[in-house]
Amino acid sequence: MWWFNRKGPSGFSGASTAEEVTAGVDGHCLVAVITGASKGIGLETARVLALRGVHVVMAVRNVSAGLEAREAIVAKIPGARIDVLELDLSSIASVRRFASEFGCLNLPLNILINNAGVMTRNCTRSCDGLELHFATNHIGHFLLTNLLLENMKKTCRDSCLEGRIVNLTSSGHSMTYREGICFDKIHDPSGLFVAYGQSKLANILHSNELSRILKEEGVNISANAVHSGVITTNLFRNRTIVSALLNSIGRIICRTVEQGAATTCYVAMHPQVKGISGKYFTNCDIASPSSQASDAELAKKLWQFSFKIVSS
């Protein structure tokens, strides 16, 4: 629709595609890890980064689907450098195993895109006893980032190139508990939409606190949060009513996957984003998240809380 075409300061709009926002960007010297890369926005992000020459590591829960996705990309982009590794973000053990297997590849790491996300029909717990949205959307990515961070720091020093961490969030981050993060209900699988909103708020707070820490350390790695817009993807596969609604009005309010991956690819690769960190992006431009998402003290508390979980 017309409002998607309104260009912001970046020169791009909600109608811009991932290919358009990365046109002319050379990624041949870069390596990226992308979670949830076998379908939807993650797959399109992997394809476009591979198209720009980036060596892509697809972190996927279903390895067979990941290998099929890899073959589909390579068929269209001969010479694309793509690896596929198993990663179940709802399992702390799986995240640690992925980090170890990635280390065995002996690759540097310039870009980490924490893309994967889940919205379940039934509120449930992860294998580690955590509410599933919080476990998958936040804790898994929090641990993964921490485990890969030393590699990113070394890569940054050795290459003299800025490292970039991109956390996928949602405008739904504002639909959460009154206190933002309900720390005493992390093991309580109740309240579907607020639980999802809480996990998406956590993604932004994670980006903000990580950005603060990296700046304090003087490390040339940025950390930003990205909202892709409303897209009909497999995120809604377990929400029958939501899926039906999006299918019926999708042509009006929803973006294509190619458009949905644009802001992720822009923040991960575009020169305009160099030196920008701790921000919330949508439509390839900096935007304002909720007041809770800008709460520095809440971000610190979440960081400490999350660190205890993954360290126990």
PDB file of C-alpha atoms in Angstrom, residues 70-220:
ATOM      1  CA  ARG A  70      20.847 -24.308   1.309  1.00  0.00           C
ATOM      2  CA  GLU A  71      20.545 -26.285  -1.920  1.00  0.00           C
ATOM      3  CA  ALA A  72      17.823 -23.938  -3.164  1.00  0.00           C
ATOM      4  CA  ILE A  73      20.065 -20.915  -2.548  1.00  0.00           C
ATOM      5  CA  VAL A  74      23.143 -22.501  -4.122  1.00  0.00           C
ATOM      6  CA  ALA A  75      21.094 -23.488  -7.189  1.00  0.00           C
ATOM      7  CA  LYS A  76      20.341 -19.801  -7.785  1.00  0.00           C
ATOM      8  CA  ILE A  77      23.657 -18.427  -6.538  1.00  0.00           C
ATOM      9  CA  PRO A  78      26.469 -20.701  -7.756  1.00  0.00           C
ATOM     10  CA  GLY A  79      29.471 -20.394  -5.496  1.00  0.00           C
ATOM     11  CA  ALA A  80      27.440 -19.306  -2.477  1.00  0.00           C
ATOM     12  CA  ARG A  81      29.260 -20.179   0.734  1.00  0.00           C
ATOM     13  CA  ILE A  82      26.750 -21.686   3.147  1.00  0.00           C
ATOM     14  CA  ASP A  83      27.017 -24.063   6.102  1.00  0.00           C
ATOM     15  CA  VAL A  84      24.124 -25.610   8.010  1.00  0.00           C
ATOM     16  CA  LEU A  85      24.293 -26.399  11.735  1.00  0.00           C
ATOM     17  CA  GLU A  86      21.614 -27.621  14.123  1.00  0.00           C
ATOM     18  CA  LEU A  87      20.328 -25.219  16.771  1.00  0.00           C
ATOM     19  CA  ASP A  88      17.299 -25.523  19.051  1.00  0.00           C
ATOM     20  CA  LEU A  89      17.121 -22.191  20.852  1.00  0.00           C
ATOM     21  CA  SER A  90      14.682 -23.541  23.450  1.00  0.00           C
ATOM     22  CA  SER A  91      17.447 -25.823  24.765  1.00  0.00           C
ATOM     23  CA  ILE A  92      20.458 -24.404  26.585  1.00  0.00           C
ATOM     24  CA  ALA A  93      22.364 -27.619  25.844  1.00  0.00           C
ATOM     25  CA  SER A  94      21.650 -27.275  22.109  1.00  0.00           C
ATOM     26  CA  VAL A  95      22.857 -23.665  22.091  1.00  0.00           C
ATOM     27  CA  ARG A  96      26.112 -24.695  23.746  1.00  0.00           C
ATOM     28  CA  ARG A  97      26.504 -27.573  21.281  1.00  0.00           C
ATOM     29  CA  PHE A  98      25.974 -25.229  18.330  1.00  0.00           C
ATOM     30  CA  ALA A  99      28.598 -22.798  19.626  1.00  0.00           C
ATOM     31  CA  SER A 100      31.071 -25.674  19.949  1.00  0.00           C
ATOM     32  CA  GLU A 101      30.316 -26.956  16.426  1.00  0.00           C
ATOM     33  CA  PHE A 102      30.644 -23.458  14.997  1.00  0.00           C
ATOM     34  CA  GLY A 103      34.013 -23.163  16.705  1.00  0.00           C
ATOM     35  CA  CYS A 104      35.120 -26.348  14.925  1.00  0.00           C
ATOM     36  CA  LEU A 105      34.535 -24.619  11.577  1.00  0.00           C
ATOM     37  CA  ASN A 106      37.428 -22.266  12.442  1.00  0.00           C
ATOM     38  CA  LEU A 107      35.611 -19.322  10.933  1.00  0.00           C
ATOM     39  CA  PRO A 108      35.738 -15.679  12.016  1.00  0.00           C
ATOM     40  CA  LEU A 109      32.395 -14.019  12.790  1.00  0.00           C
ATOM     41  CA  ASN A 110      31.431 -10.536  11.652  1.00  0.00           C
ATOM     42  CA  ILE A 111      27.636 -10.631  11.797  1.00  0.00           C
ATOM     43  CA  LEU A 112      25.236 -12.370  14.188  1.00  0.00           C
ATOM     44  CA  ILE A 113      21.552 -12.188  13.284  1.00  0.00           C
ATOM     45  CA  ASN A 114      19.304 -13.470  16.070  1.00  0.00           C
ATOM     46  CA  ASN A 115      16.302 -13.957  13.812  1.00  0.00           C
ATOM     47  CA  ALA A 116      14.445 -17.057  14.997  1.00  0.00           C
ATOM     48  CA  GLY A 117      11.248 -16.648  16.947  1.00  0.00           C
ATOM     49  CA  VAL A 118       8.248 -18.626  18.113  1.00  0.00           C
ATOM     50  CA  MET A 119       4.634 -17.888  18.931  1.00  0.00           C
ATOM     51  CA  THR A 120       2.955 -21.028  20.212  1.00  0.00           C
ATOM     52  CA  ARG A 121      -0.744 -21.832  20.442  1.00  0.00           C
ATOM     53  CA  ASN A 122      -0.413 -23.440  23.861  1.00  0.00           C
ATOM     54  CA  CYS A 123       1.635 -21.879  26.618  1.00  0.00           C
ATOM     55  CA  THR A 124       4.184 -24.436  27.692  1.00  0.00           C
ATOM     56  CA  ARG A 125       7.669 -24.846  29.150  1.00  0.00           C
ATOM     57  CA  SER A 126      10.992 -25.527  27.471  1.00  0.00           C
ATOM     58  CA  CYS A 127      13.070 -28.588  28.279  1.00  0.00           C
ATOM     59  CA  ASP A 128      14.880 -26.374  30.811  1.00  0.00           C
ATOM     60  CA  GLY A 129      11.620 -25.507  32.582  1.00  0.00           C
ATOM     61  CA  LEU A 130      11.300 -21.949  31.253  1.00  0.00           C
ATOM     62  CA  GLU A 131       8.235 -20.382  29.641  1.00  0.00           C
ATOM     63  CA  LEU A 132       8.765 -21.337  25.985  1.00  0.00           C
ATOM     64  CA  HIS A 133       8.582 -17.846  24.396  1.00  0.00           C
ATOM     65  CA  PHE A 134      11.082 -16.422  26.865  1.00  0.00           C
ATOM     66  CA  ALA A 135      13.344 -19.470  26.517  1.00  0.00           C
ATOM     67  CA  THR A 136      13.388 -19.499  22.722  1.00  0.00           C
ATOM     68  CA  ASN A 137      13.106 -15.846  21.764  1.00  0.00           C
ATOM     69  CA  HIS A 138      15.365 -14.423  24.460  1.00  0.00           C
ATOM     70  CA  ILE A 139      17.378 -16.837  26.613  1.00  0.00           C
ATOM     71  CA  GLY A 140      18.570 -18.943  23.668  1.00  0.00           C
ATOM     72  CA  HIS A 141      19.747 -15.866  21.783  1.00  0.00           C
ATOM     73  CA  PHE A 142      21.221 -14.300  24.925  1.00  0.00           C
ATOM     74  CA  LEU A 143      23.373 -17.382  25.523  1.00  0.00           C
ATOM     75  CA  LEU A 144      24.268 -17.787  21.859  1.00  0.00           C
ATOM     76  CA  THR A 145      25.433 -14.173  21.666  1.00  0.00           C
ATOM     77  CA  ASN A 146      27.574 -14.525  24.778  1.00  0.00           C
ATOM     78  CA  LEU A 147      29.148 -17.761  23.514  1.00  0.00           C
ATOM     79  CA  LEU A 148      30.035 -16.245  20.123  1.00  0.00           C
ATOM     80  CA  LEU A 149      31.080 -12.831  21.389  1.00  0.00           C
ATOM     81  CA  GLU A 150      34.781 -13.596  21.922  1.00  0.00           C
ATOM     82  CA  ASN A 151      35.018 -14.792  18.325  1.00  0.00           C
ATOM     83  CA  MET A 152      33.350 -11.573  17.155  1.00  0.00           C
ATOM     84  CA  LYS A 153      35.719  -9.452  19.247  1.00  0.00           C
ATOM     85  CA  LYS A 154      38.770 -11.254  17.845  1.00  0.00           C
ATOM     86  CA  THR A 155      37.414 -10.948  14.302  1.00  0.00           C
ATOM     87  CA  CYS A 156      36.835  -7.250  14.857  1.00  0.00           C
ATOM     88  CA  ARG A 157      40.403  -6.737  16.084  1.00  0.00           C
ATOM     89  CA  ASP A 158      42.015  -8.835  13.351  1.00  0.00           C
ATOM     90  CA  SER A 159      39.988  -7.451  10.446  1.00  0.00           C
ATOM     91  CA  CYS A 160      39.565  -3.861  11.672  1.00  0.00           C
ATOM     92  CA  LEU A 161      35.940  -4.202  10.573  1.00  0.00           C
ATOM     93  CA  GLU A 162      32.909  -3.368  12.685  1.00  0.00           C
ATOM     94  CA  GLY A 163      31.022  -6.395  13.980  1.00  0.00           C
ATOM     95  CA  ARG A 164      27.235  -6.247  13.963  1.00  0.00           C
ATOM     96  CA  ILE A 165      24.670  -8.022  16.134  1.00  0.00           C
ATOM     97  CA  VAL A 166      21.030  -7.797  15.063  1.00  0.00           C
ATOM     98  CA  ASN A 167      18.184  -8.918  17.320  1.00  0.00           C
ATOM     99  CA  LEU A 168      14.799  -9.431  15.677  1.00  0.00           C
ATOM    100  CA  THR A 169      11.997  -8.050  17.819  1.00  0.00           C
ATOM    101  CA  SER A 170       8.416  -6.904  17.180  1.00  0.00           C
ATOM    102  CA  SER A 171       6.152  -3.949  17.745  1.00  0.00           C
ATOM    103  CA  GLY A 172       4.349  -6.449  19.984  1.00  0.00           C
ATOM    104  CA  HIS A 173       7.034  -5.720  22.596  1.00  0.00           C
ATOM    105  CA  SER A 174       4.673  -3.080  23.989  1.00  0.00           C
ATOM    106  CA  MET A 175       1.988  -5.681  24.748  1.00  0.00           C
ATOM    107  CA  THR A 176       3.543  -7.195  27.830  1.00  0.00           C
ATOM    108  CA  TYR A 177       3.147  -7.245  31.614  1.00  0.00           C
ATOM    109  CA  ARG A 178       2.729  -3.986  33.506  1.00  0.00           C
ATOM    110  CA  GLU A 179       6.247  -4.316  34.897  1.00  0.00           C
ATOM    111  CA  GLY A 180       7.646  -5.137  31.455  1.00  0.00           C
ATOM    112  CA  ILE A 181       9.512  -8.309  32.386  1.00  0.00           C
ATOM    113  CA  CYS A 182       7.695 -10.402  34.966  1.00  0.00           C
ATOM    114  CA  PHE A 183      10.735 -12.064  36.513  1.00  0.00           C
ATOM    115  CA  ASP A 184       8.720 -14.163  38.943  1.00  0.00           C
ATOM    116  CA  LYS A 185       6.679 -15.764  36.136  1.00  0.00           C
ATOM    117  CA  ILE A 186       9.491 -16.929  33.866  1.00  0.00           C
ATOM    118  CA  HIS A 187       8.668 -20.534  34.764  1.00  0.00           C
ATOM    119  CA  ASP A 188       4.901 -19.962  34.459  1.00  0.00           C
ATOM    120  CA  PRO A 189       3.489 -20.813  30.993  1.00  0.00           C
ATOM    121  CA  SER A 190       0.448 -18.523  30.996  1.00  0.00           C
ATOM    122  CA  GLY A 191      -0.805 -15.489  29.074  1.00  0.00           C
ATOM    123  CA  LEU A 192       0.081 -16.192  25.451  1.00  0.00           C
ATOM    124  CA  PHE A 193       0.256 -12.705  23.986  1.00  0.00           C
ATOM    125  CA  VAL A 194       1.833 -11.027  27.010  1.00  0.00           C
ATOM    126  CA  ALA A 195       4.379 -13.852  27.178  1.00  0.00           C
ATOM    127  CA  TYR A 196       5.259 -13.284  23.530  1.00  0.00           C
ATOM    128  CA  GLY A 197       5.358  -9.512  24.061  1.00  0.00           C
ATOM    129  CA  GLN A 198       7.617  -9.988  27.074  1.00  0.00           C
ATOM    130  CA  SER A 199      10.074 -12.030  25.010  1.00  0.00           C
ATOM    131  CA  LYS A 200      10.127  -9.369  22.285  1.00  0.00           C
ATOM    132  CA  LEU A 201      10.692  -6.638  24.870  1.00  0.00           C
ATOM    133  CA  ALA A 202      13.566  -8.734  26.181  1.00  0.00           C
ATOM    134  CA  ASN A 203      15.126  -8.734  22.700  1.00  0.00           C
ATOM    135  CA  ILE A 204      15.311  -4.927  22.707  1.00  0.00           C
ATOM    136  CA  LEU A 205      16.543  -4.703  26.286  1.00  0.00           C
ATOM    137  CA  HIS A 206      19.204  -7.301  25.477  1.00  0.00           C
ATOM    138  CA  SER A 207      20.379  -5.205  22.515  1.00  0.00           C
ATOM    139  CA  ASN A 208      20.490  -2.050  24.603  1.00  0.00           C
ATOM    140  CA  GLU A 209      22.467  -3.505  27.489  1.00  0.00           C
ATOM    141  CA  LEU A 210      24.829  -5.370  25.169  1.00  0.00           C
ATOM    142  CA  SER A 211      25.427  -2.133  23.269  1.00  0.00           C
ATOM    143  CA  ARG A 212      26.207  -0.321  26.525  1.00  0.00           C
ATOM    144  CA  ILE A 213      28.665  -3.013  27.613  1.00  0.00           C
ATOM    145  CA  LEU A 214      30.440  -3.100  24.254  1.00  0.00           C
ATOM    146  CA  LYS A 215      30.771   0.687  24.188  1.00  0.00           C
ATOM    147  CA  GLU A 216      32.139   0.648  27.730  1.00  0.00           C
ATOM    148  CA  GLU A 217      34.727  -1.942  26.685  1.00  0.00           C
ATOM    149  CA  GLY A 218      35.644   0.068  23.603  1.00  0.00           C
ATOM    150  CA  VAL A 219      34.757  -2.817  21.298  1.00  0.00           C
ATOM    151  CA  ASN A 220      33.827  -1.992  17.703  1.00  0.00           C
TER     152      ASN A 220
END
